[in-house]
Structures are given as structure tokens and as C-alpha cells.
PDB file of N, CA and C in Angstrom:
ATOM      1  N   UNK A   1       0.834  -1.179   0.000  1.00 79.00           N
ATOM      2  CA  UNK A   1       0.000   0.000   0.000  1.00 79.00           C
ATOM      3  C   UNK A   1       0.882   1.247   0.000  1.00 79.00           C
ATOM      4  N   UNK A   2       0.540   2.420  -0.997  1.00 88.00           N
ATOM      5  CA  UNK A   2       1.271   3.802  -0.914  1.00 88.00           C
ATOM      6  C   UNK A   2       0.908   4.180   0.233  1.00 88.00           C
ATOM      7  N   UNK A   3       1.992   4.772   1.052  1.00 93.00           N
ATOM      8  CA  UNK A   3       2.009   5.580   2.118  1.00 93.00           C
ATOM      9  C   UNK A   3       2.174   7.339   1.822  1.00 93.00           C
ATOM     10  N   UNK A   4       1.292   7.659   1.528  1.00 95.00           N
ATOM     11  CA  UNK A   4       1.304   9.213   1.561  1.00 95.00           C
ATOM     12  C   UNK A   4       1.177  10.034   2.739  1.00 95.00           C
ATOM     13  N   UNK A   5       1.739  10.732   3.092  1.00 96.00           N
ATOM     14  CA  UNK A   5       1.935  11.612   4.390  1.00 96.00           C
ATOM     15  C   UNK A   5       2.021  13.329   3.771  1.00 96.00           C
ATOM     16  N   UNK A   6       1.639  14.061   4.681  1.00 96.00           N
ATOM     17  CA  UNK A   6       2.075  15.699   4.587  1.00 96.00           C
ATOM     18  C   UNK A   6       3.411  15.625   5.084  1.00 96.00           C
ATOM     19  N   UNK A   7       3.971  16.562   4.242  1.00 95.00           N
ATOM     20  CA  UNK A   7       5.497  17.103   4.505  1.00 95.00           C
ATOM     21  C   UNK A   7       5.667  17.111   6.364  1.00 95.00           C
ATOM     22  N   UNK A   8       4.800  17.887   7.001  1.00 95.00           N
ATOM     23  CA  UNK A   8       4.496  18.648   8.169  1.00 95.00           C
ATOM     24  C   UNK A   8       5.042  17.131   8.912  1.00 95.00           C
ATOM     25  N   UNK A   9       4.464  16.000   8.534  1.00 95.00           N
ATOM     26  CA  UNK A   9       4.577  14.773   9.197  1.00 95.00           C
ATOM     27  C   UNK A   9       6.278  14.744   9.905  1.00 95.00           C
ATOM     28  N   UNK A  10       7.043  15.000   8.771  1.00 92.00           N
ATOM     29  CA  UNK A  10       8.517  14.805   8.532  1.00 92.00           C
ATOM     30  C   UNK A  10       9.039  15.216   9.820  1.00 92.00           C
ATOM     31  N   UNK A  11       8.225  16.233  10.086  1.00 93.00           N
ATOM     32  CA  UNK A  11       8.938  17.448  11.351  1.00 93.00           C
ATOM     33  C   UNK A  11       8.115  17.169  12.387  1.00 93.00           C
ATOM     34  N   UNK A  12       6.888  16.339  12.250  1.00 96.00           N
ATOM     35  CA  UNK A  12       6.360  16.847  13.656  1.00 96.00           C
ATOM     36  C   UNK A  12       5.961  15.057  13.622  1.00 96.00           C
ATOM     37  N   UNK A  13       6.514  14.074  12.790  1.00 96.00           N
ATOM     38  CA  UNK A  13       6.433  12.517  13.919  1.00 96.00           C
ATOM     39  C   UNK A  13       7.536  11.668  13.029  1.00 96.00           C
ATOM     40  N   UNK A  14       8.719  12.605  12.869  1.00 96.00           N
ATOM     41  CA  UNK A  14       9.798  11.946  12.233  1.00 96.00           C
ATOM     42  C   UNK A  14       9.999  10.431  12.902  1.00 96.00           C
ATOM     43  N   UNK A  15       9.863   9.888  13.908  1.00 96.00           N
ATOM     44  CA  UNK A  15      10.427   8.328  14.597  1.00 96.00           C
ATOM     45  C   UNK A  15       9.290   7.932  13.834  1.00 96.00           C
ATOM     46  N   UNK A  16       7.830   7.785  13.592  1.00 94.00           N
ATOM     47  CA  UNK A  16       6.646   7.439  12.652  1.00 94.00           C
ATOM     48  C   UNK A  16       7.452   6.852  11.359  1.00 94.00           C
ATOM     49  N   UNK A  17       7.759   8.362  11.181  1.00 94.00           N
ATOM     50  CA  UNK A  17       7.757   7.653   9.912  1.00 94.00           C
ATOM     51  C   UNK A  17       9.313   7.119   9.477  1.00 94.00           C
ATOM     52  N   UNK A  18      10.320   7.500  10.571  1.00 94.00           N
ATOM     53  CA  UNK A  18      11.681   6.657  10.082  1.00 94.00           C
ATOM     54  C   UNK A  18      11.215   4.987  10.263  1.00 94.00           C
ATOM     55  N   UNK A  19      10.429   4.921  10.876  1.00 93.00           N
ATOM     56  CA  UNK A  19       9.944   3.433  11.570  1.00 93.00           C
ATOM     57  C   UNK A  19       9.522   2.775  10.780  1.00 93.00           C
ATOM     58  N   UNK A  20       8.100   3.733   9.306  1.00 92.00           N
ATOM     59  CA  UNK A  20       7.399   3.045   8.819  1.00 92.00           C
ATOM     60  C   UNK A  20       8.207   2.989   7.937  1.00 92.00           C
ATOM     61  N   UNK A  21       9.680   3.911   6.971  1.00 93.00           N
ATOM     62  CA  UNK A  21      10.494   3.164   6.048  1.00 93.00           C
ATOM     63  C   UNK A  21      11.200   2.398   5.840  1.00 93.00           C
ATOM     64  N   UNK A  22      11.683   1.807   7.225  1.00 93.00           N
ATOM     65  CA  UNK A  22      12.820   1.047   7.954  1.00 93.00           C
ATOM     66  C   UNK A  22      12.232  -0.445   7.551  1.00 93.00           C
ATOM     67  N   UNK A  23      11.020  -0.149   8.548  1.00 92.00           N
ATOM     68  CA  UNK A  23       9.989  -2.038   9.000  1.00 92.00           C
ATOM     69  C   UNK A  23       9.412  -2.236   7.982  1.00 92.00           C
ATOM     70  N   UNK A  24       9.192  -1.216   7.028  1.00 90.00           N
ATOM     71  CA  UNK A  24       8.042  -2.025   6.162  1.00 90.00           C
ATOM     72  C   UNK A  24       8.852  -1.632   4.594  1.00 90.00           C
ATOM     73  N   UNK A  25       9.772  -1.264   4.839  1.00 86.00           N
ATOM     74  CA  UNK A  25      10.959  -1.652   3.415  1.00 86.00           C
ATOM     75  C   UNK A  25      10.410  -1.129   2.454  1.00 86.00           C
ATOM     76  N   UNK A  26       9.391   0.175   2.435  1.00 90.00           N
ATOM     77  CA  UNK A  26       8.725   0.734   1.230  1.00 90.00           C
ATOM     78  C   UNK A  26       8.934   1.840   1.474  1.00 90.00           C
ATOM     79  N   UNK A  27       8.621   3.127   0.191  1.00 94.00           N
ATOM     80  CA  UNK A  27       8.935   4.684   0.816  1.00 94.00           C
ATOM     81  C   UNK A  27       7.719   5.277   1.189  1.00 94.00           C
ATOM     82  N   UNK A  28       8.389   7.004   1.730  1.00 96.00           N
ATOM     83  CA  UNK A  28       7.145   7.206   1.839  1.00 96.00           C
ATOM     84  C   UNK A  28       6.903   7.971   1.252  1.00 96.00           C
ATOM     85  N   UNK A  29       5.950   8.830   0.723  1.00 96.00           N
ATOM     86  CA  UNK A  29       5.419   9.930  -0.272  1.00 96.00           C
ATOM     87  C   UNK A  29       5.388  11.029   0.591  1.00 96.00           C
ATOM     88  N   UNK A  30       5.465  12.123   0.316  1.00 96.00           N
ATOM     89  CA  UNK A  30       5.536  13.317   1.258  1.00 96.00           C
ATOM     90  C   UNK A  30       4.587  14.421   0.520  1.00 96.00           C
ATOM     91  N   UNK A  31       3.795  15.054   0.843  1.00 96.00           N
ATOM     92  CA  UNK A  31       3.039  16.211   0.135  1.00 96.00           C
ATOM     93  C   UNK A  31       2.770  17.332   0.782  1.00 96.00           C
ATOM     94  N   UNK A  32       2.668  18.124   0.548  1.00 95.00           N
ATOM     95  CA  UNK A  32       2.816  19.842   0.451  1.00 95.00           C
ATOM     96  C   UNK A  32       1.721  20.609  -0.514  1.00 95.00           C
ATOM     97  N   UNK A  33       0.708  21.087   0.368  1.00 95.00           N
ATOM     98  CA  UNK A  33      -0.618  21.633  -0.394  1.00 95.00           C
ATOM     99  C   UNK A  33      -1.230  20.690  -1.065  1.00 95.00           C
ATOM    100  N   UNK A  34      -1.559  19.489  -0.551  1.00 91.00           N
ATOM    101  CA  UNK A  34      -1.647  18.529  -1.701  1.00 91.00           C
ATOM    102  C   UNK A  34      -0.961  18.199  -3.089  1.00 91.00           C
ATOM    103  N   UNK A  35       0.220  18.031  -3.192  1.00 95.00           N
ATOM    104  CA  UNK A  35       0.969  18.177  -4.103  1.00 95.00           C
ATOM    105  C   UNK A  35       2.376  17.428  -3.911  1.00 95.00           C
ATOM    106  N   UNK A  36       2.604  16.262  -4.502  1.00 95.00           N
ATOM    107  CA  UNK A  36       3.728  15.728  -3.838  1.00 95.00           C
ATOM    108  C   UNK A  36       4.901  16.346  -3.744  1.00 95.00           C
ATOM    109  N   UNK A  37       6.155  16.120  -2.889  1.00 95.00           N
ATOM    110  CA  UNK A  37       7.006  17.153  -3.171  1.00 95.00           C
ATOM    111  C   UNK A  37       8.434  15.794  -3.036  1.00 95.00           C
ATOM    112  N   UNK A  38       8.228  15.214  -1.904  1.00 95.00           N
ATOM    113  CA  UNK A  38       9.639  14.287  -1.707  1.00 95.00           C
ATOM    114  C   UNK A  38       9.136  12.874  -1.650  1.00 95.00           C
ATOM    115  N   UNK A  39      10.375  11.902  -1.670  1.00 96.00           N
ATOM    116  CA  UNK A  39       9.848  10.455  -1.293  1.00 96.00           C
ATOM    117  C   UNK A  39      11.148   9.970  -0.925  1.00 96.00           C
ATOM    118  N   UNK A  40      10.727   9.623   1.009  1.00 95.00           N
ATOM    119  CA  UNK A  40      11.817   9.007   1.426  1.00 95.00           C
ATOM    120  C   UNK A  40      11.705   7.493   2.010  1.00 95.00           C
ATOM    121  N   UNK A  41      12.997   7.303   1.315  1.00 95.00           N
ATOM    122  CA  UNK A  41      13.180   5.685   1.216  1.00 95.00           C
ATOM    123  C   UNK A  41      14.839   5.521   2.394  1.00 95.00           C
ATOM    124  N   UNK A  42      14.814   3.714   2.700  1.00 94.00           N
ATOM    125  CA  UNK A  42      15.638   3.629   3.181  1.00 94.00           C
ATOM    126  C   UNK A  42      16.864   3.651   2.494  1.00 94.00           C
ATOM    127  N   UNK A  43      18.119   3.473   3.403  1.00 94.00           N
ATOM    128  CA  UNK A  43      19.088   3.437   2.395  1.00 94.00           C
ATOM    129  C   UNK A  43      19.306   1.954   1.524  1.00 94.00           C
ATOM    130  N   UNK A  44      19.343   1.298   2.242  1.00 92.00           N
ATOM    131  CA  UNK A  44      18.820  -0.157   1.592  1.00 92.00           C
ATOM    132  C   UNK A  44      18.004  -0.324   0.030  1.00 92.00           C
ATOM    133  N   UNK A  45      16.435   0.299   0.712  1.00 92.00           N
ATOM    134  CA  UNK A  45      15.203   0.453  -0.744  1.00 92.00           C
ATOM    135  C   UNK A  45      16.502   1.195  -1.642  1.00 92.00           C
ATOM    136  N   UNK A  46      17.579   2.424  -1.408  1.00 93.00           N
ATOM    137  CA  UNK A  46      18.270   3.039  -2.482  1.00 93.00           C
ATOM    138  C   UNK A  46      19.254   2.601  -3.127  1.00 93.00           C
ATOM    139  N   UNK A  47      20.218   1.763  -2.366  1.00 93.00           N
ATOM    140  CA  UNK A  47      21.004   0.765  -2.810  1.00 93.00           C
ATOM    141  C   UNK A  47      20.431  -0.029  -3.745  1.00 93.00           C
ATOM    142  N   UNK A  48      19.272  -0.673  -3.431  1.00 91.00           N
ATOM    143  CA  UNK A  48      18.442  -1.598  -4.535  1.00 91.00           C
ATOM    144  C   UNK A  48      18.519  -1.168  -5.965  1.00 91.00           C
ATOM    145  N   UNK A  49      18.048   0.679  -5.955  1.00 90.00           N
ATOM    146  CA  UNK A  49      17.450   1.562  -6.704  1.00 90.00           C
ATOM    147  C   UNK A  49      18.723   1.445  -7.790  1.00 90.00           C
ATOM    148  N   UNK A  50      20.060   2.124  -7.035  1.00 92.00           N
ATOM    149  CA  UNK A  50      21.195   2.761  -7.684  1.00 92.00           C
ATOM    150  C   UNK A  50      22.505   1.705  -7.525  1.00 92.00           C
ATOM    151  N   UNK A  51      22.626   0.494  -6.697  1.00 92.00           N
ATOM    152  CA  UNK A  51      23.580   0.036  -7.438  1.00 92.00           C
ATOM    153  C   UNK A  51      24.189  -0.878  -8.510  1.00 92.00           C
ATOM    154  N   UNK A  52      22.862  -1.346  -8.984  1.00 93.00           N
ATOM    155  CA  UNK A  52      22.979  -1.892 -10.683  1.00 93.00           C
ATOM    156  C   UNK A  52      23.528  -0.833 -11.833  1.00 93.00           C
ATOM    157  N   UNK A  53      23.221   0.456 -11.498  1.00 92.00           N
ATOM    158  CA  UNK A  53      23.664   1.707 -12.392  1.00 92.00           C
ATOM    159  C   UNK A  53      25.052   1.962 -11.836  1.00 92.00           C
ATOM    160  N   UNK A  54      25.040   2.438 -11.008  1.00 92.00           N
ATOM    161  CA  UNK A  54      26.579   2.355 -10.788  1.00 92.00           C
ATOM    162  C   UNK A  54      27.593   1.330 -11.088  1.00 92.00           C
ATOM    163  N   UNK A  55      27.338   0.330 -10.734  1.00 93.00           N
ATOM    164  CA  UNK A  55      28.212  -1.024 -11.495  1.00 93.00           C
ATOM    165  C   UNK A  55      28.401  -0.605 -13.249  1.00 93.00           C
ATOM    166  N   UNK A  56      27.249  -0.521 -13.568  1.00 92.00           N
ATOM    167  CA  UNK A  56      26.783  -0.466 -14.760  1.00 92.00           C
ATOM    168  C   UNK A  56      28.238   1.065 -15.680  1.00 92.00           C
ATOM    169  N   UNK A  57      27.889   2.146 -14.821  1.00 93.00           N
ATOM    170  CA  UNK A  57      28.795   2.942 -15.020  1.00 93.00           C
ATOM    171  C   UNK A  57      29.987   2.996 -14.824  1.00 93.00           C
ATOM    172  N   UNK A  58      30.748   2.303 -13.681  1.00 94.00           N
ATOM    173  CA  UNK A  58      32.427   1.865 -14.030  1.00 94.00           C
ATOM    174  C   UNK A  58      32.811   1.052 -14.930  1.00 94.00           C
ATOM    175  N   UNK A  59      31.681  -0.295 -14.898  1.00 93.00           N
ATOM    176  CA  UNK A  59      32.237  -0.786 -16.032  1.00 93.00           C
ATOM    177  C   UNK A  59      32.336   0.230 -17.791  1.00 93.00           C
ATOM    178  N   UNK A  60      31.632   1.065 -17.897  1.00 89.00           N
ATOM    179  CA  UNK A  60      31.472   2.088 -18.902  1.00 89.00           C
ATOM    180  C   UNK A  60      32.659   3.003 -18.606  1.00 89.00           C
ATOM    181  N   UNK A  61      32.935   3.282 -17.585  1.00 92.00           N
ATOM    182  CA  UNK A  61      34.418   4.144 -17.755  1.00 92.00           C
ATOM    183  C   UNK A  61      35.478   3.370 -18.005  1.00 92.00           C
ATOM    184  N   UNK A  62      35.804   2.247 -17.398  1.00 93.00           N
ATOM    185  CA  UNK A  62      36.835   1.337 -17.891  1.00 93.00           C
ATOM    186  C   UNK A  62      36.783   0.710 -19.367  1.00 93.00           C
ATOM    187  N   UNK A  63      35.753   0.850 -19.633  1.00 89.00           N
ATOM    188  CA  UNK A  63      35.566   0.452 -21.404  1.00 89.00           C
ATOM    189  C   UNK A  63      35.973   1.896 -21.766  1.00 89.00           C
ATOM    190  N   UNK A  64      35.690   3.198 -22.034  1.00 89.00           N
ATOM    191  CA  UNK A  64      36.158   4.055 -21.981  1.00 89.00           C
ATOM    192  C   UNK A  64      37.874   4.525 -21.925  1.00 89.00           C
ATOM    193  N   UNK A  65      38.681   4.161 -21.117  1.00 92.00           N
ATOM    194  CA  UNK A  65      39.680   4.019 -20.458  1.00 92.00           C
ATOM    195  C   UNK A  65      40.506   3.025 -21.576  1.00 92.00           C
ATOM    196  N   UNK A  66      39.695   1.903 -22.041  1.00 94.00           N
ATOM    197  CA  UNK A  66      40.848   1.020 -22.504  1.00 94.00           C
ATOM    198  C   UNK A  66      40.099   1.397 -24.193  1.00 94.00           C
ATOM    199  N   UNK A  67      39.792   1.889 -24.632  1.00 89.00           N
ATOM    200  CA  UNK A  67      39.189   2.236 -26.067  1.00 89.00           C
ATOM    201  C   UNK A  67      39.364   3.626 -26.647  1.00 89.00           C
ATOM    202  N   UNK A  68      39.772   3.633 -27.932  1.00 89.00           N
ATOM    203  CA  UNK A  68      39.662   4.992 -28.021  1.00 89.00           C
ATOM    204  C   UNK A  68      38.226   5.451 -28.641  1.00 89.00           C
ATOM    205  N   UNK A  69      37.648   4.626 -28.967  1.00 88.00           N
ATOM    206  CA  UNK A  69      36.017   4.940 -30.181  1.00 88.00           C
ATOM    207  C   UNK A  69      35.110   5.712 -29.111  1.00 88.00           C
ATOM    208  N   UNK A  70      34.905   6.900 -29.467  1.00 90.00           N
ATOM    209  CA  UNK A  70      33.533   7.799 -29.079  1.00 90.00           C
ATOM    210  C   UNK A  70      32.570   7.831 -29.745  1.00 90.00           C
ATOM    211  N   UNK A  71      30.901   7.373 -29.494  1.00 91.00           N
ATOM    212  CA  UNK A  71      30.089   7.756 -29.632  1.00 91.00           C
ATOM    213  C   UNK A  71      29.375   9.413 -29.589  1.00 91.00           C
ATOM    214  N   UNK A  72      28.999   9.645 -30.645  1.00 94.00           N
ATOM    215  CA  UNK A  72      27.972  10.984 -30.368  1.00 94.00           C
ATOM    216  C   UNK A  72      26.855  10.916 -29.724  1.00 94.00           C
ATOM    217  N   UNK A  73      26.413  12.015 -29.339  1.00 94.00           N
ATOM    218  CA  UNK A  73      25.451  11.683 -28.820  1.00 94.00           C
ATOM    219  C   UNK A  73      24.102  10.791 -29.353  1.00 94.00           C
ATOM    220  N   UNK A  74      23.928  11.588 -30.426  1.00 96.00           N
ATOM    221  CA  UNK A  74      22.780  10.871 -31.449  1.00 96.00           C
ATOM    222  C   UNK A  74      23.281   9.507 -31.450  1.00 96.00           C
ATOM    223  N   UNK A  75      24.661   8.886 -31.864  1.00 94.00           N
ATOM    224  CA  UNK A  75      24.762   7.011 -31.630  1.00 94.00           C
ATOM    225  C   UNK A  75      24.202   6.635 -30.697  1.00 94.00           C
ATOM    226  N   UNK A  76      24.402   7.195 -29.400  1.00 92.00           N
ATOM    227  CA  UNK A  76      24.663   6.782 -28.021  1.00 92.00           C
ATOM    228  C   UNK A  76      22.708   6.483 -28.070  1.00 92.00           C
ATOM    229  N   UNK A  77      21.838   7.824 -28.268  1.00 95.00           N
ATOM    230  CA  UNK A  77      20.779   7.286 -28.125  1.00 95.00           C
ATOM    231  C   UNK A  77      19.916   6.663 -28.841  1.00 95.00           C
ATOM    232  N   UNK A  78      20.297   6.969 -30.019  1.00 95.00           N
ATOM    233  CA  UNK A  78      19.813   5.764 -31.228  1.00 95.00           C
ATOM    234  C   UNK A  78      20.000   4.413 -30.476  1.00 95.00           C
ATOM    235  N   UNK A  79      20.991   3.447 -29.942  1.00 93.00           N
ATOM    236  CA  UNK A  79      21.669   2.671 -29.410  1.00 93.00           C
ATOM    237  C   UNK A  79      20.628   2.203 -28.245  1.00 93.00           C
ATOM    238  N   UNK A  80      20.363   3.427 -27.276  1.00 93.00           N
ATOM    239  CA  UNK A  80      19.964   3.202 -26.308  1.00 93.00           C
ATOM    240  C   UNK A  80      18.257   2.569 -26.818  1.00 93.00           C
ATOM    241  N   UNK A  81      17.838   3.513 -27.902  1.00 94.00           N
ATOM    242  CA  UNK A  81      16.379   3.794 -28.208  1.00 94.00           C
ATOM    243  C   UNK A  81      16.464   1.867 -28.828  1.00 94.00           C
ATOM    244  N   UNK A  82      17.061   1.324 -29.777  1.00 93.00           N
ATOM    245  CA  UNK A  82      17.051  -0.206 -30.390  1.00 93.00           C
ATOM    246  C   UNK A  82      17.141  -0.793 -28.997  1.00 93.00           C
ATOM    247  N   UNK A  83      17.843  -0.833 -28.016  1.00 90.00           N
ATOM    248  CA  UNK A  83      18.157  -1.631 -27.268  1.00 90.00           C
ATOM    249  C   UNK A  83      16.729  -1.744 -26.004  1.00 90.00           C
ATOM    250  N   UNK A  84      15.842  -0.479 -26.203  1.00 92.00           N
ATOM    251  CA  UNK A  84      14.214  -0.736 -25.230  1.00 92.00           C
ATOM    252  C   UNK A  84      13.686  -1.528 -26.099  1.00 92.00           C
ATOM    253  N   UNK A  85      13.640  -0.822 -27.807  1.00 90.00           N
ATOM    254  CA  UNK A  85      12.805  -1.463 -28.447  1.00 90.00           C
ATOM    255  C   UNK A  85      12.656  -2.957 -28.510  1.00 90.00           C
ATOM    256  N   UNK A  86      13.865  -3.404 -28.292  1.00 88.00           N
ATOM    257  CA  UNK A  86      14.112  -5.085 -28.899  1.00 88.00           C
ATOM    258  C   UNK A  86      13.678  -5.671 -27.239  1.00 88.00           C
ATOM    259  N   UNK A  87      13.912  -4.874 -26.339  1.00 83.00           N
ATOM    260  CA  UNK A  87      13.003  -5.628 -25.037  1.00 83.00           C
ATOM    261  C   UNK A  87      11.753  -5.416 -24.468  1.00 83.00           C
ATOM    262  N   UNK A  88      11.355  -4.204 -25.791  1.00 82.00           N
ATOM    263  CA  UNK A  88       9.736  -4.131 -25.390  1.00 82.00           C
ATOM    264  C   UNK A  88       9.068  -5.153 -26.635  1.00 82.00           C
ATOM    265  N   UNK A  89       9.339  -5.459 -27.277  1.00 74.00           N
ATOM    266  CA  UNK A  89       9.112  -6.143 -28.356  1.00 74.00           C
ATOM    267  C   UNK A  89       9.440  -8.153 -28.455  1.00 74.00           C
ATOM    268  N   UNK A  90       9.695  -8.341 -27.168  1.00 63.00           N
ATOM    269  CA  UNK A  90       9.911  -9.774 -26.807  1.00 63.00           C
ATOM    270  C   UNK A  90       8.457 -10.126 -26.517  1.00 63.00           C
TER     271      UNK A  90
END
């Protein structure tokens, strides 16, 4: 279930809600005038998030590093754009 909270929450039952991102391993939504503004997650849920990309990106600098061939930009996303298509298309 989404957990949506007011910003106000953050400041006035922060142990609430460090508790409810911790125990229940989901984030939380934060809103402001009705209007979302933040979403805090554990560091864990972020690790999940960001360290397949990061792996993902050293190995890309070390290919980098041992190559001299540059892509433009337009290759790079042409490249990127075939490579959704052929896995939205399975």
C-alpha cells in the first residue's frame, strides 16, 4: 500500500515515519498543499534503486579508459532507443 503523508509529518512525527520506512521496506510519499514534493526511502530500498547503475557505469568508464572509439550523442541514443525497443518487443 502507498504511504502518503504531509510534509508537516517529517517534522512533527519523524520516529513514525523513520519506523514506517525502515519495518516495512517501502517509501514514503511526502506532500505539500496537496501536491507531492519528496519520497523518502531507506538506504537499503536506495542501494536496490542505484547500485545496478553504478556497477553499470564503471564498467562504462573502464571500457572508456581502454578504447579509443567515441560515440555521439545521437549514436549513443539511437543505441539506447534499439536496445528498449528489442526488449519491449519480446
Amino acid at each position: 500500500m502507498i504511504n502518503i503523508r504531509p510534509v508537516s509529518d517529517l517534522r512533527n512525527k519523524f520516529p513514525e515515519i523513520e519506523e514506517t520506512v525502515i519495518n516495512s521496506n517501502s517509501p514514503v510519499f511526502l506532500t505539500k498543499n496537496g501536491y507531492g514534493t519528496m519520497v523518502l526511502m531507506s538506504l537499503e530500498q536506495y542501494s536496490l534503486l542505484t547500485d545496478d547503475i553504478e556497477k553499470k557505469l564503471d564498467e562504462a568508464d573502464k571500457e572508456a579508459l581502454s578504447s579509443t572509439k567515441r560515440l555521439t550523442k545521437n549514436e549513443v541514443f539511437d543505441l539506447a532507443r534499439k536496445n528498449i525497443d528489442d526488449k519491449t518487443n519480446l
